[in-house]
Tab-separated table of C-alpha atoms in Angstrom:
chain	number	residue	atom	x	y	z
C	25	MET	CA	-20.317	-13.769	11.510
C	26	LYS	CA	-18.630	-10.988	13.519
C	27	PHE	CA	-15.168	-9.640	12.787
C	28	LEU	CA	-13.082	-7.176	14.756
C	29	HIS	CA	-11.024	-5.156	12.248
C	30	THR	CA	-7.902	-3.405	13.517
C	31	SER	CA	-4.506	-2.460	12.092
C	32	ASP	CA	-1.338	-0.409	12.491
C	33	TRP	CA	-0.429	-1.343	16.048
C	34	HIS	CA	3.166	-0.185	15.457
C	35	LEU	CA	4.417	-2.044	18.520
C	36	GLY	CA	7.699	-0.522	19.691
C	37	ARG	CA	6.950	2.988	18.457
C	38	SER	CA	7.343	6.051	20.657
C	39	PHE	CA	5.502	9.374	20.498
C	40	HIS	CA	7.907	12.324	20.514
C	41	ARG	CA	10.286	10.373	22.790
C	42	VAL	CA	7.440	9.130	25.021
C	43	ASN	CA	7.570	5.344	25.391
C	44	MET	CA	4.199	4.006	24.207
C	45	LEU	CA	4.637	0.375	25.259
C	46	GLY	CA	2.349	0.798	28.283
C	47	ALA	CA	-0.386	2.330	26.119
C	48	GLN	CA	0.069	-0.447	23.556
C	49	ALA	CA	-0.287	-3.058	26.302
C	50	ALA	CA	-3.485	-1.334	27.473
C	51	PHE	CA	-4.798	-1.531	23.904
C	52	VAL	CA	-4.086	-5.268	23.777
C	53	ASP	CA	-6.001	-5.674	27.060
C	54	HIS	CA	-8.898	-3.736	25.532
C	55	LEU	CA	-8.765	-5.812	22.342
C	56	VAL	CA	-8.984	-9.088	24.232
C	57	GLU	CA	-11.844	-7.816	26.391
C	58	THR	CA	-13.708	-6.546	23.297
C	59	VAL	CA	-13.388	-9.944	21.610
C	60	ARG	CA	-14.830	-11.583	24.716
C	61	GLU	CA	-17.586	-9.014	25.316
C	62	HIS	CA	-18.906	-8.954	21.733
C	63	ALA	CA	-18.497	-12.685	21.047
C	64	VAL	CA	-16.290	-11.921	18.052
C	65	ASP	CA	-15.797	-14.783	15.585
C	66	ALA	CA	-12.451	-13.625	14.159
C	67	VAL	CA	-9.911	-10.831	14.619
C	68	LEU	CA	-8.447	-9.115	11.537
C	69	VAL	CA	-5.127	-7.251	11.840
C	70	ALA	CA	-4.369	-5.429	8.579
C	71	GLY	CA	-0.612	-4.907	8.837
C	72	ASP	CA	2.080	-2.823	10.544
C	73	VAL	CA	2.030	-4.992	13.638
C	74	TYR	CA	5.504	-3.655	14.473
C	75	ASP	CA	6.934	-0.214	13.824
C	76	ARG	CA	10.127	-1.439	12.194
C	77	ALA	CA	11.628	-4.505	10.595
C	78	VAL	CA	13.735	-5.387	13.649
C	79	PRO	CA	11.516	-4.488	16.624
C	80	PRO	CA	12.826	-4.070	20.186
C	81	LEU	CA	12.523	-7.075	22.472
C	82	PRO	CA	9.772	-5.568	24.716
C	83	ALA	CA	7.606	-5.087	21.619
C	84	VAL	CA	8.171	-8.709	20.568
C	85	GLU	CA	7.262	-9.882	24.063
C	86	LEU	CA	4.029	-7.843	23.984
C	87	PHE	CA	3.167	-9.331	20.599
C	88	ASP	CA	3.837	-12.827	21.952
C	89	ARG	CA	1.524	-12.217	24.922
C	90	ALA	CA	-1.189	-10.880	22.603
C	91	LEU	CA	-1.045	-14.011	20.428
C	92	HIS	CA	-1.245	-16.306	23.447
C	93	ARG	CA	-4.257	-14.446	24.839
C	94	LEU	CA	-6.112	-14.506	21.519
C	95	ALA	CA	-5.339	-18.208	21.090
C	96	ASP	CA	-6.595	-18.900	24.626
C	97	LEU	CA	-9.943	-17.342	23.673
C	98	GLY	CA	-10.247	-19.812	20.816
C	99	VAL	CA	-11.008	-16.987	18.385
C	100	PRO	CA	-9.221	-17.203	15.008
C	101	THR	CA	-6.959	-14.276	14.147
C	102	VAL	CA	-5.806	-13.366	10.628
C	103	MET	CA	-2.822	-11.030	10.500
C	104	ILE	CA	-0.871	-9.629	7.541
C	105	SER	CA	2.468	-7.847	7.328
C	106	GLY	CA	2.570	-4.131	6.502
C	107	ASN	CA	5.207	-1.886	4.992
C	108	HIS	CA	6.797	-1.311	8.433
C	109	ASP	CA	7.084	-5.030	9.173
C	110	SER	CA	9.694	-7.479	8.014
C	111	ALA	CA	7.431	-10.000	6.305
C	112	ARG	CA	9.930	-12.829	6.781
C	113	ARG	CA	10.492	-12.111	10.470
C	114	LEU	CA	6.779	-11.737	11.212
C	115	GLY	CA	6.038	-14.934	9.298
C	116	VAL	CA	8.537	-17.141	11.155
C	117	GLY	CA	6.685	-20.128	12.572
C	118	ALA	CA	3.453	-19.260	10.734
C	119	GLY	CA	2.625	-22.885	10.006
C	120	LEU	CA	2.985	-23.928	13.625
C	121	ILE	CA	1.244	-20.838	15.002
C	122	GLY	CA	-1.614	-21.453	12.592
C	123	ARG	CA	-2.465	-24.637	14.479
C	124	ALA	CA	-3.406	-22.414	17.423
C	125	GLY	CA	-5.750	-20.377	15.240
C	126	ILE	CA	-3.359	-17.449	14.639
C	127	HIS	CA	-2.974	-17.166	10.876
C	128	LEU	CA	0.005	-15.036	9.769
C	129	ARG	CA	-0.164	-14.113	6.103
C	130	THR	CA	3.163	-12.604	5.048
C	131	ASP	CA	4.017	-14.398	1.778
C	132	PRO	CA	2.508	-12.689	-1.304
C	133	ALA	CA	2.517	-16.005	-3.184
C	134	GLY	CA	-0.047	-17.388	-0.722
C	135	CYS	CA	-2.537	-14.536	-1.010
C	136	ALA	CA	-5.180	-16.738	-2.698
C	137	ASP	CA	-4.988	-19.420	0.015
C	138	PRO	CA	-7.733	-18.324	2.427
C	139	VAL	CA	-8.464	-19.086	6.042
C	140	LEU	CA	-11.872	-20.778	5.897
C	141	LEU	CA	-14.409	-20.243	8.641
C	142	ALA	CA	-17.973	-21.507	8.689
C	143	ASP	CA	-21.263	-20.598	10.301
C	144	ALA	CA	-24.832	-21.830	9.868
C	145	HIS	CA	-25.007	-20.110	6.461
C	146	GLY	CA	-21.864	-21.574	4.908
C	147	ASP	CA	-18.202	-20.692	4.464
C	148	VAL	CA	-16.439	-17.365	4.817
C	149	ALA	CA	-13.073	-17.142	3.055
C	150	LEU	CA	-10.578	-14.771	4.678
C	151	TYR	CA	-7.767	-13.769	2.291
C	152	GLY	CA	-4.639	-12.180	3.757
C	153	LEU	CA	-2.916	-9.904	1.238
C	154	PRO	CA	0.319	-8.583	2.804
C	155	TYR	CA	1.915	-5.297	1.798
C	156	LEU	CA	3.228	-5.664	-1.751
C	157	GLU	CA	6.441	-3.829	-2.609
C	158	PRO	CA	5.954	-3.471	-6.384
C	159	ALA	CA	9.589	-3.953	-7.439
C	160	LEU	CA	9.865	-7.177	-5.431
C	161	VAL	CA	6.588	-8.866	-6.427
C	162	LYS	CA	6.149	-7.762	-10.051
C	163	ASP	CA	7.452	-11.086	-11.375
C	164	GLU	CA	5.488	-13.151	-8.868
C	165	PHE	CA	2.224	-11.661	-10.140
C	166	ALA	CA	3.329	-11.168	-13.767
C	167	ALA	CA	2.262	-7.538	-13.398
C	168	GLU	CA	2.433	-5.333	-16.465
C	169	LYS	CA	4.448	-2.645	-14.707
C	170	VAL	CA	6.051	-1.751	-11.394
C	171	SER	CA	3.228	0.033	-9.606
C	172	HIS	CA	0.997	-0.485	-6.602
C	173	GLU	CA	-2.112	-0.645	-8.757
C	174	ALA	CA	-0.619	-3.252	-11.094
C	175	VAL	CA	0.587	-5.684	-8.420
C	176	LEU	CA	-2.426	-5.269	-6.143
C	177	GLY	CA	-4.759	-5.706	-9.098
C	178	ALA	CA	-2.976	-8.900	-10.148
C	179	ALA	CA	-3.144	-10.254	-6.589
C	180	MET	CA	-6.870	-9.494	-6.380
C	181	ASP	CA	-7.396	-11.307	-9.694
C	182	ARG	CA	-5.902	-14.408	-8.073
C	183	ILE	CA	-8.193	-14.027	-5.084
C	184	ARG	CA	-11.304	-13.626	-7.265
C	185	ALA	CA	-10.284	-16.678	-9.299
C	186	ASP	CA	-9.985	-18.786	-6.136
C	187	LEU	CA	-13.314	-17.482	-4.848
C	188	ALA	CA	-15.020	-18.328	-8.151
C	189	GLY	CA	-14.034	-21.969	-7.697
C	190	ARG	CA	-15.630	-22.246	-4.249
C	191	PRO	CA	-19.217	-23.264	-3.459
C	192	GLU	CA	-21.866	-20.742	-4.451
C	193	GLY	CA	-22.699	-18.393	-1.610
C	194	THR	CA	-19.194	-18.432	-0.107
C	195	ARG	CA	-18.693	-15.029	1.509
C	196	SER	CA	-15.325	-13.305	1.387
C	197	VAL	CA	-13.116	-10.898	3.297
C	198	VAL	CA	-9.767	-9.488	2.147
C	199	LEU	CA	-7.133	-7.952	4.412
C	200	ALA	CA	-4.834	-5.521	2.570
C	201	HIS	CA	-2.224	-2.896	3.406
C	202	ALA	CA	-2.337	-0.070	0.871
C	203	PHE	CA	-3.183	3.563	0.195
C	204	VAL	CA	-6.625	3.603	-1.442
C	205	THR	CA	-7.798	6.659	-3.367
C	206	GLY	CA	-10.018	8.824	-1.206
C	207	GLY	CA	-8.215	8.021	2.028
C	208	GLN	CA	-6.831	10.806	4.222
C	209	ALA	CA	-3.186	10.421	5.281
C	210	SER	CA	-1.429	11.644	8.425
C	211	ASP	CA	2.173	12.573	9.229
C	212	SER	CA	3.007	9.280	10.941
C	213	GLU	CA	2.635	7.058	7.872
C	214	ARG	CA	5.697	6.085	5.868
C	215	ASP	CA	5.707	7.115	2.206
C	216	ILE	CA	5.120	4.139	-0.130
C	217	ALA	CA	5.006	6.070	-3.423
C	218	VAL	CA	6.360	4.306	-6.513
C	219	GLY	CA	6.929	6.383	-9.619
C	220	GLY	CA	5.334	9.289	-7.776
C	221	VAL	CA	2.085	7.309	-7.331
C	222	GLU	CA	0.991	5.415	-4.237
C	223	ALA	CA	-2.843	5.430	-4.312
C	224	VAL	CA	-4.886	2.580	-5.801
C	225	PRO	CA	-8.603	2.703	-6.674
C	226	ALA	CA	-11.173	1.106	-4.391
C	227	SER	CA	-12.549	-0.693	-7.447
C	228	LEU	CA	-9.657	-3.180	-7.124
C	229	PHE	CA	-11.586	-4.791	-4.257
C	230	GLU	CA	-14.790	-5.399	-6.207
C	231	GLY	CA	-16.140	-8.919	-5.894
C	232	VAL	CA	-15.450	-9.384	-2.169
C	233	ASP	CA	-17.849	-8.707	0.668
C	234	TYR	CA	-15.457	-6.709	2.848
C	235	ALA	CA	-11.964	-5.225	2.480
C	236	ALA	CA	-10.256	-4.671	5.847
C	237	LEU	CA	-7.553	-2.112	5.141
C	238	GLY	CA	-4.450	-0.983	6.960
C	239	HIS	CA	-1.786	1.705	6.401
C	240	LEU	CA	-3.680	4.972	6.931
C	241	HIS	CA	-3.909	5.892	10.613
C	242	GLY	CA	-7.338	7.521	10.566
C	243	CYS	CA	-10.476	5.376	10.790
C	244	GLN	CA	-12.167	5.871	7.407
C	245	THR	CA	-14.954	4.533	5.232
C	246	ILE	CA	-13.941	4.538	1.567
C	247	ASN	CA	-17.259	2.892	0.761
C	248	GLU	CA	-19.582	0.575	2.652
C	249	ARG	CA	-17.392	-2.471	1.975
C	250	VAL	CA	-13.918	-0.894	1.961
C	251	ARG	CA	-12.758	0.559	5.278
C	252	TYR	CA	-9.689	1.543	7.260
C	253	SER	CA	-9.733	0.835	10.978
C	254	GLY	CA	-6.884	3.298	11.566
C	255	SER	CA	-4.232	2.927	14.246
C	256	PRO	CA	-5.493	2.251	17.796
C	257	LEU	CA	-3.203	5.021	19.151
C	258	ALA	CA	-2.122	8.411	17.856
C	259	TYR	CA	1.460	8.502	16.600
C	260	SER	CA	1.682	12.135	15.419
C	261	PHE	CA	0.055	15.456	16.276
C	262	SER	CA	-1.604	15.395	12.859
C	263	GLU	CA	-3.894	12.781	14.446
C	264	ALA	CA	-5.112	15.175	17.158
C	265	GLY	CA	-8.590	15.210	15.622
C	266	HIS	CA	-8.807	11.434	15.185
C	267	ARG	CA	-11.247	9.290	17.074
C	268	LYS	CA	-9.251	6.098	17.571
C	269	SER	CA	-11.315	2.968	17.175
C	270	MET	CA	-11.810	-0.483	15.656
C	271	TRP	CA	-14.557	-1.735	13.366
C	272	LEU	CA	-16.950	-4.410	14.599
C	273	VAL	CA	-18.171	-5.838	11.290
C	274	GLU	CA	-21.067	-8.279	10.974
C	275	LEU	CA	-21.430	-10.241	7.745
C	276	GLY	CA	-24.907	-11.598	7.092
C	277	PRO	CA	-26.000	-14.793	5.325
C	278	ALA	CA	-26.108	-13.196	1.865
C	279	GLY	CA	-23.157	-10.862	2.363
C	280	GLU	CA	-25.146	-7.987	3.854
C	281	LEU	CA	-22.892	-5.917	6.087
C	282	THR	CA	-23.100	-3.720	9.163
C	283	ALA	CA	-20.167	-1.959	10.826
C	284	GLU	CA	-19.935	-0.313	14.244
C	285	ARG	CA	-17.029	1.770	15.549
C	286	LEU	CA	-15.691	0.742	18.943
C	287	ASP	CA	-13.434	3.280	20.644
C	288	THR	CA	-9.965	2.334	21.886
C	289	PRO	CA	-8.351	3.657	25.094
C	290	VAL	CA	-6.719	7.103	24.905
C	291	PRO	CA	-3.578	7.278	27.081
C	292	ARG	CA	-3.544	11.085	26.936
C	293	PRO	CA	-5.376	13.500	24.593
C	294	LEU	CA	-3.478	15.605	22.053
C	295	ALA	CA	-3.649	19.386	21.751
C	296	ARG	CA	-2.260	21.683	19.050
C	297	LEU	CA	-1.888	25.240	20.348
C	298	ARG	CA	-0.941	28.302	18.351
C	299	GLY	CA	-0.448	31.905	19.413
C	300	ARG	CA	1.762	34.275	21.348
C	301	LEU	CA	3.364	32.783	24.432
C	302	GLU	CA	1.720	35.127	26.940
C	303	ASP	CA	-1.696	34.450	25.417
C	304	LEU	CA	-1.207	30.688	25.618
C	305	LEU	CA	-0.169	30.961	29.248
C	306	ALA	CA	-3.123	33.173	30.255
C	307	ASP	CA	-6.056	32.163	28.045
C	308	PRO	CA	-8.639	30.160	30.070
C	309	ALA	CA	-9.815	28.559	26.803
C	310	HIS	CA	-6.748	26.299	27.009
C	311	THR	CA	-7.542	24.924	30.476
C	312	GLY	CA	-8.725	21.652	28.932
C	313	SER	CA	-5.317	21.134	27.351
C	314	GLU	CA	-3.307	21.326	30.555
C	315	ASP	CA	-3.165	17.547	30.928
C	316	SER	CA	-2.720	16.849	27.197
C	317	TRP	CA	0.338	16.106	25.127
C	318	VAL	CA	0.875	19.506	23.554
C	319	GLU	CA	2.312	20.753	20.268
C	320	ALA	CA	2.783	24.522	20.532
C	321	VAL	CA	3.513	26.949	17.692
C	322	LEU	CA	4.529	30.377	18.976
C	323	THR	CA	3.720	33.371	16.793
C	324	ASP	CA	5.564	36.062	18.818
C	325	PRO	CA	7.368	38.513	16.473
C	326	ALA	CA	10.493	38.048	18.618
C	327	ARG	CA	11.406	34.720	20.139
C	328	PRO	CA	10.502	34.732	23.872
C	329	GLN	CA	12.988	33.871	26.579
C	330	ASP	CA	12.849	30.291	27.940
C	331	PRO	CA	9.653	29.418	26.050
C	332	MET	CA	9.680	25.679	26.761
C	333	ALA	CA	10.205	26.111	30.493
C	334	ARG	CA	7.394	28.640	30.671
C	335	LEU	CA	5.046	26.493	28.600
C	336	THR	CA	5.639	23.377	30.670
C	337	ALA	CA	4.782	25.314	33.826
C	338	ARG	CA	1.176	25.352	32.584
C	339	PHE	CA	1.288	22.470	30.080
C	340	PRO	CA	3.644	19.932	31.707
C	341	HIS	CA	3.275	17.452	28.836
C	342	THR	CA	4.454	19.777	26.068
C	343	LEU	CA	6.366	17.629	23.571
C	344	SER	CA	6.804	19.848	20.512
C	345	LEU	CA	7.653	23.539	20.197
C	346	ALA	CA	7.921	25.466	16.937
C	347	PHE	CA	8.058	29.138	15.928
C	348	ASP	CA	6.071	30.927	13.223
C	349	PRO	CA	6.460	34.678	13.868
C	350	GLU	CA	3.608	36.984	12.907
C	351	GLY	CA	4.266	39.186	9.909
C	352	ARG	CA	7.070	37.072	8.502
C	353	GLN	CA	7.498	37.713	4.789
C	354	ASP	CA	8.703	34.234	3.872
C	355	ASP	CA	8.905	30.789	5.387
C	356	GLY	CA	12.684	30.673	5.558
C	357	ALA	CA	12.629	30.533	9.360
C	358	ALA	CA	9.970	27.827	9.536
C	359	SER	CA	11.045	24.670	11.291
C	360	TYR	CA	12.408	21.862	9.174
C	361	ALA	CA	9.483	19.651	10.236
C	362	GLN	CA	6.965	22.330	9.216
C	363	ARG	CA	8.488	22.712	5.764
C	364	LEU	CA	8.439	18.956	5.156
C	365	ARG	CA	5.033	18.170	6.667
C	366	GLY	CA	2.801	16.324	4.234
C	367	ARG	CA	5.458	16.091	1.507
C	368	SER	CA	6.739	12.866	-0.018
C	369	ASP	CA	10.421	11.988	-0.363
C	370	GLN	CA	10.141	12.662	-4.087
C	371	GLU	CA	8.673	16.134	-3.514
C	372	ILE	CA	11.338	16.997	-0.940
C	373	ALA	CA	14.103	15.990	-3.347
C	374	GLU	CA	12.563	18.020	-6.161
C	375	ASP	CA	12.252	21.018	-3.831
C	376	PHE	CA	15.952	20.694	-3.038
C	377	VAL	CA	16.854	20.715	-6.729
C	378	ALA	CA	14.806	23.877	-7.215
C	379	HIS	CA	16.396	25.453	-4.132
C	380	VAL	CA	20.016	24.915	-5.169
C	381	ARG	CA	19.199	26.187	-8.661
C	382	VAL	CA	17.462	29.268	-7.237
C	383	GLY	CA	14.041	28.314	-8.554
C	384	ALA	CA	14.825	26.193	-11.616
C	385	ALA	CA	12.760	23.031	-11.084
C	386	ALA	CA	13.878	19.516	-12.001
C	387	ASP	CA	12.854	18.474	-15.501
C	388	GLU	CA	11.050	15.213	-16.292
C	389	ALA	CA	14.289	13.274	-16.927
C	390	GLU	CA	15.692	14.389	-13.572
C	391	ARG	CA	12.439	13.538	-11.809
C	392	ALA	CA	12.633	10.061	-13.326
C	393	VAL	CA	16.186	9.655	-11.982
C	394	LEU	CA	15.015	10.667	-8.512
C	395	ARG	CA	12.050	8.264	-8.657
C	396	GLY	CA	14.345	5.435	-9.685
C	397	ALA	CA	16.772	6.221	-6.868
C	398	PHE	CA	14.032	6.158	-4.214
C	399	GLU	CA	12.574	2.935	-5.569
C	400	ASP	CA	16.050	1.317	-5.586
C	401	VAL	CA	16.668	2.378	-1.976
C	402	ARG	CA	13.277	1.121	-0.790
C	403	THR	CA	13.775	-2.197	-2.566
C	404	ALA	CA	17.310	-2.530	-1.182
C	405	ASP	CA	16.014	-1.885	2.349
C	406	VAL	CA	13.474	-4.701	2.047
C	407	ARG	CA	16.065	-7.086	0.603
C	408	ALA	CA	18.544	-6.157	3.351
C	409	ALA	CA	15.952	-6.898	6.026
C	410	ASP	CA	15.267	-10.281	4.411
C	411	ALA	CA	18.999	-11.008	4.251
C	412	ARG	CA	19.422	-10.198	7.953
C	413	THR	CA	16.581	-12.576	8.742
C	414	ALA	CA	18.212	-15.317	6.644
C	415	ASP	CA	21.575	-14.741	8.369
C	416	ALA	CA	19.932	-14.961	11.773
C	417	ARG	CA	18.276	-18.245	10.828
C	418	THR	CA	21.621	-19.644	9.645
C	419	ALA	CA	23.269	-18.627	12.902
C	420	ASP	CA	20.486	-20.302	14.896
C	421	VAL	CA	20.967	-23.523	12.933
C	422	ARG	CA	24.702	-23.466	13.649
C	423	VAL	CA	24.102	-22.968	17.360
C	424	GLU	CA	21.529	-25.765	17.499
C	425	GLY	CA	23.893	-28.082	15.631
C	426	GLY	CA	26.795	-27.348	17.924
C	427	LEU	CA	29.907	-25.231	17.491
C	428	PRO	CA	32.399	-26.198	14.787
C	429	GLU	CA	35.491	-28.051	16.022
C	430	ALA	CA	37.665	-24.930	16.022
C	431	GLY	CA	35.256	-23.113	18.308
C	432	ARG	CA	34.903	-25.824	20.952
């Protein structure tokens, strides 16, 4: 049985103010053609379908077209919500849409209810495990503590228990949205740390034939049976070295597995340039970057005049400009983005405490207060998104039922 594993579409996202909807539509075209060309048996989308909880209308329309095209092919699709998605919004109409072969798995309570497919060798159970916000699902899974490892481990225990009750030889696939130890992050992924810890061990997925992961934007192999497809498009310059692709996974009769990377369309390559302005403008080694989206870091000791205008004369698609003068004794003049790159919200807050105290770092009690504050905010954001969805549903019911007497 062949699966096409993809994730992190982030429909509605821009790239340094560049609208990416056209590139996202081209990816959907490529996805549909790949399914047709390789006679794929099922499509797996491992979360972050949208870039935010309330996506813009053009992104919703593109998603709608994608679902119709996949349904028209008659190829089942299993899709989970990620940490960028509103699970309740994405899951609206899931029961009805499922009749067309598009299976939206957004409710954590249903993680052990698989989509069952069959071939000549028996059943394949596809389990959709949506992103689990630890503070919100701890009680659902009776987890011992509020952590990603605890709730994901409890959810996987449910999945293994369901699988154990199925006919011998049933093969299994799990879709999950998480940060697995050994994965390499990029700047465009939202921090999901809880208690300062976000990574979970790959051993949590033992007992299943394939774990199709989402969240990290680089295509990665954690081990033979645990893989990230990565995002189909680059969403930060930290992904300049990525080869964007999807996994074509074939599951054999006894669970043997092969995986092939299939490249996705590149709307425009990325280039990260560093050096003095005059050197960047004159060096023939940069000729290949002239049609790329460019991030430039100028190292001139003194800031040049009109640097962006001069850069765009040679590199018309320059999107990011920063300064890192040669010989600087400290990083006080570094750009805000440079100072924060690769740091979690918790680390940034702790750095601020040390800064205002002139080097005195936060103690463990203060770090615990900061962790609790970030966890409360993240949980409140998810609950607020759910509440907005519930309010919208109530408003729709009122409209369908007619206006109250006073409003007629």
